[in-house]
Coordinates of N, CA and C in Angstrom, one line a residue:
M1 N 0.0 -21.7 -3.9 CA -0.3 -22.4 -2.7 C -1.0 -23.7 -3.0
D2 N -0.5 -24.8 -2.6 CA -1.1 -26.0 -2.8 C -1.8 -26.4 -1.5
L3 N -3.1 -26.1 -1.4 CA -3.9 -26.3 -0.2 C -4.0 -27.8 0.0
A4 N -4.1 -28.6 -1.1 CA -4.2 -30.0 -0.9 C -3.0 -30.7 -0.3
A5 N -1.8 -30.1 -0.5 CA -0.6 -30.6 0.1 C -0.4 -30.2 1.5
R6 N -1.1 -29.1 2.0 CA -0.8 -28.6 3.3 C -1.9 -29.0 4.3
C7 N -3.0 -29.5 3.9 CA -4.1 -29.7 4.8 C -3.9 -31.0 5.6
Q8 N -3.9 -30.8 6.9 CA -3.7 -32.0 7.8 C -5.1 -32.6 8.3
P9 N -5.9 -31.8 9.0 CA -7.1 -32.3 9.5 C -8.2 -32.6 8.5
A10 N -8.1 -31.9 7.4 CA -9.2 -31.9 6.4 C -8.8 -32.8 5.2
D11 N -8.0 -33.8 5.5 CA -7.5 -34.7 4.4 C -8.6 -35.3 3.6
L12 N -9.6 -35.8 4.2 CA -10.6 -36.6 3.5 C -11.5 -35.8 2.6
C13 N -11.7 -34.5 2.9 CA -12.6 -33.7 2.0 C -11.8 -32.8 1.0
I14 N -10.6 -32.5 1.2 CA -9.9 -31.6 0.4 C -8.8 -32.3 -0.5
R15 N -8.1 -33.2 0.0 CA -7.0 -33.8 -0.7 C -7.3 -34.6 -2.0
P16 N -8.5 -35.3 -2.1 CA -8.7 -36.1 -3.3 C -8.5 -35.3 -4.6
R17 N -7.9 -36.0 -5.6 CA -7.6 -35.4 -6.9 C -8.4 -36.1 -7.9
F18 N -8.7 -35.3 -9.0 CA -9.4 -35.8 -10.1 C -8.5 -36.8 -10.9
R19 N -9.1 -38.0 -11.2 CA -8.2 -39.0 -11.7 C -7.6 -38.7 -13.1
V20 N -8.3 -38.0 -13.9 CA -7.8 -37.8 -15.3 C -6.7 -36.8 -15.3
T21 N -6.9 -35.6 -14.6 CA -5.9 -34.6 -14.7 C -5.0 -34.5 -13.5
G22 N -5.3 -35.1 -12.4 CA -4.5 -35.0 -11.1 C -4.8 -33.7 -10.4
T23 N -5.8 -33.0 -10.8 CA -6.1 -31.7 -10.2 C -6.8 -31.9 -8.8
P24 N -6.4 -31.2 -7.8 CA -7.2 -31.3 -6.5 C -8.4 -30.4 -6.6
V25 N -9.5 -31.0 -7.2 CA -10.7 -30.3 -7.5 C -11.3 -29.7 -6.2
N26 N -11.4 -30.5 -5.2 CA -12.0 -30.0 -3.9 C -11.2 -28.9 -3.3
A27 N -9.9 -28.9 -3.4 CA -9.1 -27.8 -2.9 C -9.4 -26.5 -3.7
V28 N -9.5 -26.7 -5.0 CA -9.7 -25.5 -5.9 C -11.1 -24.9 -5.6
L29 N -12.1 -25.8 -5.4 CA -13.4 -25.3 -5.1 C -13.5 -24.6 -3.7
F30 N -12.7 -25.2 -2.8 CA -12.6 -24.6 -1.4 C -12.0 -23.2 -1.5
D31 N -10.9 -23.1 -2.3 CA -10.3 -21.8 -2.5 C -11.2 -20.8 -3.2
G32 N -12.0 -21.3 -4.1 CA -12.9 -20.4 -4.8 C -14.0 -19.9 -3.9
V33 N -14.5 -20.8 -3.1 CA -15.6 -20.4 -2.1 C -15.0 -19.4 -1.1
L34 N -13.8 -19.7 -0.7 CA -13.1 -18.8 0.3 C -12.9 -17.4 -0.3
A35 N -12.5 -17.3 -1.6 CA -12.3 -16.0 -2.3 C -13.6 -15.3 -2.5
L36 N -14.7 -16.1 -2.8 CA -16.0 -15.5 -2.9 C -16.5 -14.9 -1.6
L37 N -16.3 -15.6 -0.5 CA -16.6 -15.1 0.8 C -15.8 -13.8 1.2
M38 N -14.6 -13.8 0.8 CA -13.7 -12.6 1.1 C -14.2 -11.4 0.2
G39 N -14.7 -11.8 -1.0 CA -15.2 -10.7 -1.9 C -16.5 -10.1 -1.3
C40 N -17.3 -10.9 -0.6 CA -18.5 -10.5 -0.1 C -18.3 -9.5 1.1
L41 N -17.1 -9.4 1.6 CA -16.8 -8.4 2.6 C -17.0 -6.9 2.1
V42 N -17.0 -6.8 0.7 CA -17.2 -5.4 0.2 C -18.6 -5.0 0.6
F43 N -19.5 -5.9 0.6 CA -20.9 -5.5 1.0 C -21.0 -5.2 2.5
A44 N -20.1 -5.6 3.3 CA -20.1 -5.3 4.7 C -19.7 -3.9 5.0
G45 N -19.0 -3.3 4.1 CA -18.6 -1.9 4.3 C -17.1 -1.7 4.0
D46 N -16.8 -0.5 3.8 CA -15.4 -0.1 3.5 C -14.4 -0.6 4.6
Q47 N -14.8 -0.5 5.8 CA -13.9 -0.9 6.9 C -13.5 -2.3 6.9
A48 N -14.5 -3.2 6.5 CA -14.2 -4.6 6.5 C -13.2 -5.0 5.4
I49 N -13.3 -4.4 4.2 CA -12.4 -4.8 3.2 C -11.1 -4.1 3.4
N50 N -11.1 -2.8 4.0 CA -9.8 -2.2 4.3 C -9.0 -2.9 5.3
A51 N -9.7 -3.5 6.3 CA -9.1 -4.3 7.3 C -8.4 -5.6 6.7
V52 N -9.1 -6.2 5.7 CA -8.5 -7.3 5.0 C -7.3 -7.0 4.3
F53 N -7.3 -5.8 3.5 CA -6.2 -5.4 2.8 C -5.0 -5.0 3.7
A54 N -5.3 -4.3 4.7 CA -4.2 -3.9 5.7 C -3.7 -5.1 6.4
L55 N -4.5 -6.1 6.7 CA -4.1 -7.3 7.4 C -3.2 -8.1 6.5
S56 N -3.4 -8.1 5.2 CA -2.5 -8.9 4.3 C -1.2 -8.2 4.3
I57 N -1.1 -6.9 4.3 CA 0.2 -6.3 4.3 C 0.9 -6.5 5.6
V58 N 0.2 -6.3 6.7 CA 0.9 -6.5 8.0 C 1.3 -7.9 8.2
G59 N 0.5 -8.9 7.8 CA 0.8 -10.3 7.9 C 2.0 -10.6 7.1
N60 N 2.1 -10.1 5.9 CA 3.3 -10.4 5.0 C 4.5 -9.8 5.6
Y61 N 4.5 -8.6 6.1 CA 5.7 -7.9 6.7 C 6.1 -8.8 7.9
I62 N 5.2 -9.2 8.8 CA 5.6 -10.0 9.9 C 6.2 -11.4 9.5
A63 N 5.6 -12.0 8.5 CA 6.1 -13.2 7.9 C 7.5 -13.1 7.3
Y64 N 7.8 -11.9 6.7 CA 9.1 -11.7 6.2 C 10.1 -11.4 7.3
A65 N 9.7 -10.6 8.3 CA 10.6 -10.2 9.3 C 11.1 -11.3 10.2
I66 N 10.3 -12.3 10.5 CA 10.6 -13.3 11.4 C 11.8 -14.1 10.9
P67 N 11.9 -14.6 9.7 CA 13.1 -15.4 9.3 C 14.3 -14.5 9.1
I68 N 14.1 -13.2 8.7 CA 15.2 -12.3 8.6 C 15.9 -12.1 9.9
A69 N 15.0 -11.8 10.9 CA 15.6 -11.6 12.3 C 16.2 -12.9 12.9
A70 N 15.5 -14.0 12.6 CA 16.0 -15.3 13.1 C 17.4 -15.7 12.6
R71 N 17.7 -15.2 11.4 CA 19.1 -15.4 10.8 C 20.2 -14.9 11.7
F72 N 19.9 -13.8 12.5 CA 20.9 -13.2 13.4 C 20.7 -13.5 14.8
L73 N 19.4 -13.7 15.2 CA 19.1 -13.9 16.6 C 19.4 -15.4 17.1
G74 N 19.2 -16.3 16.2 CA 19.3 -17.7 16.6 C 20.7 -18.3 16.1
Q75 N 21.0 -19.4 16.6 CA 22.2 -20.1 16.1 C 21.8 -20.9 14.9
N76 N 22.5 -20.7 13.8 CA 22.3 -21.4 12.6 C 23.6 -21.6 11.8
E77 N 23.5 -22.5 10.9 CA 24.6 -22.7 10.0 C 24.2 -22.3 8.6
F78 N 24.2 -21.0 8.4 CA 23.7 -20.5 7.2 C 24.7 -20.7 6.1
K79 N 24.3 -21.4 5.0 CA 25.1 -21.6 3.9 C 24.4 -21.0 2.7
P80 N 25.1 -20.0 2.1 CA 24.5 -19.3 0.9 C 24.2 -20.3 -0.2
G81 N 23.1 -20.1 -0.9 CA 22.8 -20.9 -2.0 C 23.5 -20.4 -3.3
P82 N 23.0 -20.9 -4.5 CA 23.7 -20.5 -5.7 C 23.5 -19.1 -6.1
F83 N 22.4 -18.4 -5.5 CA 22.2 -17.0 -5.8 C 22.3 -16.3 -4.5
D84 N 23.4 -15.5 -4.3 CA 23.6 -14.8 -3.1 C 24.3 -13.4 -3.5
L85 N 24.5 -12.6 -2.5 CA 25.0 -11.3 -2.8 C 26.5 -11.2 -2.6
G86 N 27.2 -12.4 -2.5 CA 28.6 -12.4 -2.4 C 29.2 -11.7 -1.1
K87 N 30.2 -10.9 -1.3 CA 30.8 -10.2 -0.2 C 29.8 -9.2 0.4
F88 N 28.9 -8.6 -0.4 CA 28.0 -7.7 0.1 C 27.0 -8.3 1.1
L89 N 26.7 -9.6 0.9 CA 25.9 -10.3 1.9 C 26.5 -10.4 3.2
F90 N 27.8 -10.8 3.3 CA 28.4 -11.1 4.6 C 29.0 -9.8 5.2
E91 N 29.4 -8.9 4.5 CA 30.0 -7.6 5.0 C 28.9 -6.7 5.4
Q92 N 27.8 -6.7 4.7 CA 26.7 -5.7 5.0 C 25.4 -6.3 5.5
S93 N 25.4 -7.6 5.8 CA 24.2 -8.2 6.1 C 23.5 -7.7 7.4
L94 N 24.3 -7.4 8.5 CA 23.7 -6.9 9.7 C 23.1 -5.5 9.4
P95 N 23.7 -4.5 8.7 CA 23.0 -3.3 8.5 C 21.8 -3.5 7.6
N96 N 21.9 -4.4 6.6 CA 20.7 -4.6 5.7 C 19.6 -5.2 6.5
T97 N 19.9 -6.2 7.4 CA 18.9 -6.8 8.2 C 18.2 -5.8 9.1
T98 N 19.1 -5.0 9.8 CA 18.5 -4.0 10.7 C 17.6 -3.0 10.0
A99 N 18.0 -2.5 8.8 CA 17.2 -1.6 8.0 C 15.9 -2.3 7.6
A100 N 15.9 -3.6 7.2 CA 14.7 -4.3 6.8 C 13.8 -4.5 7.9
I101 N 14.3 -4.8 9.1 CA 13.4 -5.1 10.2 C 12.8 -3.8 10.7
I102 N 13.6 -2.7 10.7 CA 13.1 -1.4 11.1 C 12.0 -0.9 10.2
F103 N 12.2 -1.1 8.9 CA 11.2 -0.7 7.9 C 9.9 -1.5 8.0
M104 N 10.0 -2.8 8.2 CA 8.8 -3.6 8.2 C 8.1 -3.4 9.5
T105 N 8.8 -3.1 10.6 CA 8.1 -2.8 11.9 C 7.4 -1.5 11.8
F106 N 8.1 -0.5 11.2 CA 7.4 0.9 11.1 C 6.2 0.8 10.2
M107 N 6.3 0.1 9.1 CA 5.2 0.0 8.1 C 4.0 -0.8 8.7
S108 N 4.3 -1.8 9.5 CA 3.3 -2.6 10.2 C 2.5 -1.7 11.2
I109 N 3.3 -0.9 11.9 CA 2.6 0.0 12.9 C 1.8 1.1 12.1
V110 N 2.3 1.6 11.0 CA 1.5 2.5 10.2 C 0.2 1.9 9.7
F111 N 0.2 0.7 9.3 CA -1.0 0.0 8.8 C -2.0 -0.3 9.9
L112 N -1.5 -0.3 11.2 CA -2.4 -0.6 12.3 C -3.2 0.7 12.7
F113 N -2.8 1.9 12.3 CA -3.5 3.1 12.6 C -4.8 3.2 11.8
P114 N -5.8 4.0 12.4 CA -7.0 4.2 11.6 C -6.7 5.2 10.5
M115 N -7.6 5.2 9.5 CA -7.5 6.1 8.3 C -7.6 7.6 8.6
A116 N -8.5 7.9 9.6 CA -8.8 9.3 9.9 C -8.2 9.6 11.3
P117 N -7.9 10.9 11.5 CA -7.3 11.2 12.8 C -8.3 11.1 14.0
K118 N -9.6 11.5 13.7 CA -10.6 11.4 14.7 C -11.5 10.2 14.3
T119 N -11.5 9.2 15.2 CA -12.2 8.0 14.9 C -13.4 7.7 15.9
N120 N -14.3 6.9 15.4 CA -15.3 6.3 16.2 C -15.4 4.8 15.9
A121 N -16.4 4.2 16.4 CA -16.5 2.7 16.2 C -16.6 2.3 14.8
Q122 N -17.2 3.2 13.9 CA -17.4 2.8 12.5 C -16.1 3.1 11.7
D123 N -15.3 4.1 12.1 CA -14.1 4.5 11.4 C -12.8 3.8 11.9
M124 N -12.9 3.0 12.9 CA -11.8 2.4 13.5 C -11.1 1.4 12.6
N125 N -9.8 1.2 12.7 CA -9.1 0.2 11.9 C -9.1 -1.1 12.8
Y126 N -9.7 -2.1 12.3 CA -9.9 -3.3 13.1 C -8.8 -4.4 12.8
V127 N -7.8 -4.0 12.1 CA -6.7 -4.9 11.8 C -6.1 -5.5 13.1
V128 N -5.9 -4.7 14.1 CA -5.4 -5.2 15.4 C -6.2 -6.3 15.9
V129 N -7.5 -6.2 15.9 CA -8.4 -7.1 16.4 C -8.4 -8.4 15.6
V130 N -8.5 -8.3 14.3 CA -8.5 -9.5 13.4 C -7.1 -10.2 13.5
F131 N -6.0 -9.4 13.4 CA -4.7 -10.1 13.5 C -4.5 -10.7 14.8
G132 N -4.8 -10.0 15.9 CA -4.6 -10.6 17.2 C -5.5 -11.8 17.4
G133 N -6.7 -11.8 17.0 CA -7.6 -13.0 17.1 C -7.0 -14.2 16.3
T134 N -6.5 -13.9 15.1 CA -6.0 -14.9 14.2 C -4.7 -15.5 14.9
M135 N -3.9 -14.7 15.4 CA -2.7 -15.2 16.1 C -3.0 -16.0 17.3
L136 N -4.0 -15.6 18.1 CA -4.5 -16.3 19.3 C -5.0 -17.7 18.9
L137 N -5.8 -17.7 17.8 CA -6.3 -19.0 17.4 C -5.2 -19.9 16.9
C138 N -4.3 -19.4 16.2 CA -3.1 -20.2 15.7 C -2.3 -20.8 16.8
I139 N -2.0 -19.9 17.8 CA -1.3 -20.4 18.9 C -2.0 -21.5 19.7
M140 N -3.3 -21.3 19.9 CA -4.2 -22.3 20.6 C -4.2 -23.6 19.8
W141 N -4.3 -23.5 18.4 CA -4.3 -24.7 17.6 C -3.0 -25.4 17.7
Y142 N -1.9 -24.7 17.7 CA -0.6 -25.3 17.7 C -0.3 -26.0 19.0
Y143 N -0.8 -25.5 20.1 CA -0.6 -26.1 21.4 C -1.8 -27.0 21.9
F144 N -2.7 -27.2 21.0 CA -3.9 -28.0 21.4 C -3.5 -29.4 21.8
P145 N -3.9 -29.9 22.9 CA -3.5 -31.2 23.3 C -3.9 -32.3 22.3
K146 N -3.0 -33.2 22.1 CA -3.2 -34.4 21.3 C -3.2 -34.1 19.8
Y147 N -3.9 -33.1 19.3 CA -4.1 -32.8 17.9 C -3.3 -31.6 17.4
G148 N -2.7 -30.8 18.3 CA -2.0 -29.6 17.9 C -0.7 -29.9 17.2
G149 N -0.2 -28.9 16.5 CA 1.0 -29.1 15.7 C 2.2 -29.4 16.6
V150 N 2.2 -29.0 17.8 CA 3.4 -29.3 18.7 C 3.6 -30.8 18.8
N151 N 2.6 -31.6 18.6 CA 2.6 -33.0 18.8 C 3.1 -33.7 17.5
W152 N 3.0 -33.2 16.3 CA 3.4 -33.9 15.1 C 4.3 -33.1 14.2
F153 N 4.4 -31.8 14.3 CA 5.2 -31.0 13.4 C 6.7 -31.1 13.8
T154 N 7.5 -31.5 12.9 CA 8.9 -31.7 13.1 C 9.8 -30.7 12.4
G155 N 9.2 -29.8 11.7 CA 10.0 -28.8 11.0 C 10.1 -29.1 9.5
P156 N 10.7 -28.3 8.7 CA 10.8 -28.5 7.3 C 11.8 -29.7 7.0
V157 N 11.4 -30.5 6.1 CA 12.2 -31.7 5.7 C 12.9 -31.4 4.4
P158 N 14.2 -31.4 4.3 CA 14.9 -31.1 3.1 C 14.6 -32.3 2.1
N159 N 14.1 -31.9 0.9 CA 13.9 -32.9 -0.1 C 14.6 -32.7 -1.4
V160 N 15.5 -31.7 -1.4 CA 16.4 -31.4 -2.5 C 17.8 -31.4 -2.1
R161 N 18.7 -32.1 -2.8 CA 20.1 -32.1 -2.4 C 20.7 -30.7 -2.8
S162 N 21.7 -30.4 -2.1 CA 22.3 -29.1 -2.4 C 23.1 -29.2 -3.7
V163 N 23.4 -28.0 -4.2 CA 24.0 -28.0 -5.6 C 25.4 -28.7 -5.5
S164 N 26.2 -28.4 -4.4 CA 27.5 -29.0 -4.3 C 27.4 -30.6 -4.3
E165 N 26.4 -31.1 -3.5 CA 26.3 -32.6 -3.5 C 25.9 -33.1 -4.8
H166 N 25.0 -32.4 -5.5 CA 24.5 -32.9 -6.8 C 25.6 -32.9 -7.8
D167 N 26.4 -31.8 -7.8 CA 27.5 -31.7 -8.8 C 28.7 -32.6 -8.5
S168 N 28.9 -32.9 -7.2 CA 30.0 -33.8 -6.9 C 29.8 -35.2 -7.3
T169 N 28.6 -35.6 -7.5 CA 28.3 -37.0 -8.0 C 28.3 -37.1 -9.5
R170 N 28.5 -36.0 -10.2 CA 28.4 -36.0 -11.6 C 29.8 -35.6 -12.2
S171 N 30.1 -36.0 -13.4 CA 31.3 -35.6 -14.0 C 31.2 -34.2 -14.5
S172 N 32.3 -33.5 -14.8 CA 32.3 -32.2 -15.2 C 31.7 -32.1 -16.6
E173 N 31.8 -33.1 -17.4 CA 31.1 -33.1 -18.8 C 29.6 -33.1 -18.6
E174 N 29.1 -33.8 -17.7 CA 27.6 -33.9 -17.5 C 27.1 -32.5 -17.0
V175 N 27.9 -31.9 -16.1 CA 27.5 -30.6 -15.5 C 27.5 -29.5 -16.7
K176 N 28.5 -29.5 -17.5 CA 28.6 -28.6 -18.6 C 27.5 -28.9 -19.6
K177 N 27.2 -30.1 -19.8 CA 26.1 -30.5 -20.8 C 24.7 -30.0 -20.3
D178 N 24.5 -30.1 -19.0 CA 23.2 -29.7 -18.4 C 23.1 -28.2 -18.2
S179 N 24.2 -27.5 -18.2 CA 24.1 -26.0 -18.0 C 23.6 -25.3 -19.2
I180 N 22.7 -24.3 -19.0 CA 22.1 -23.6 -20.1 C 22.7 -22.2 -20.1
T181 N 23.1 -21.8 -21.3 CA 23.7 -20.5 -21.4 C 22.8 -19.6 -22.2
T182 N 23.0 -18.3 -22.2 CA 22.1 -17.4 -23.0 C 22.3 -17.7 -24.5
A183 N 23.4 -18.2 -24.9 CA 23.6 -18.5 -26.4 C 22.7 -19.6 -26.7
D184 N 22.6 -20.6 -25.8 CA 21.7 -21.8 -26.1 C 20.2 -21.3 -26.3
I185 N 19.8 -20.4 -25.4 CA 18.4 -19.9 -25.4 C 18.2 -19.1 -26.7
A186 N 19.1 -18.2 -27.0 CA 18.9 -17.4 -28.2 C 19.0 -18.2 -29.5
G187 N 19.8 -19.2 -29.5 CA 20.0 -19.9 -30.8 C 19.2 -21.1 -30.9

């Protein structure tokens, strides 16, 4: 994760790079302090650190499930890249997608439950509260008037040409010359 490349409002304090190495020193220090603060949650008790671990799992599952579901729910012009599952991708993609979404939904729900069957305020799993609060803050920030992402975010910008465009501008000898085989690596 390149924090220095993704920070919008904190450009002045995080983005500057060290002249000699080009390293974003401020971003590295910020990440280190953030990791140290997350490590201090161990001292707050088992529930705090368990909530962080469970939140990372639930957050990842939701982050994976959204684009997988969007592939079928929205209109898109999906073009497989150089690495795909071939016929298996197109013939079995709906069952694979359905199974993946069901699994991720089930596991997210499992990680939202408390660890013990009988709970009190100290044994409760607070992932729901932390995740809900985080999502609420993110939505508020996105729709914030004048400064929110809805005003300036235009979506991902393609900065790499597709393989077919790249290969069509080169001769077949250049493509063969640039391709690496296992024999080249071994020898």
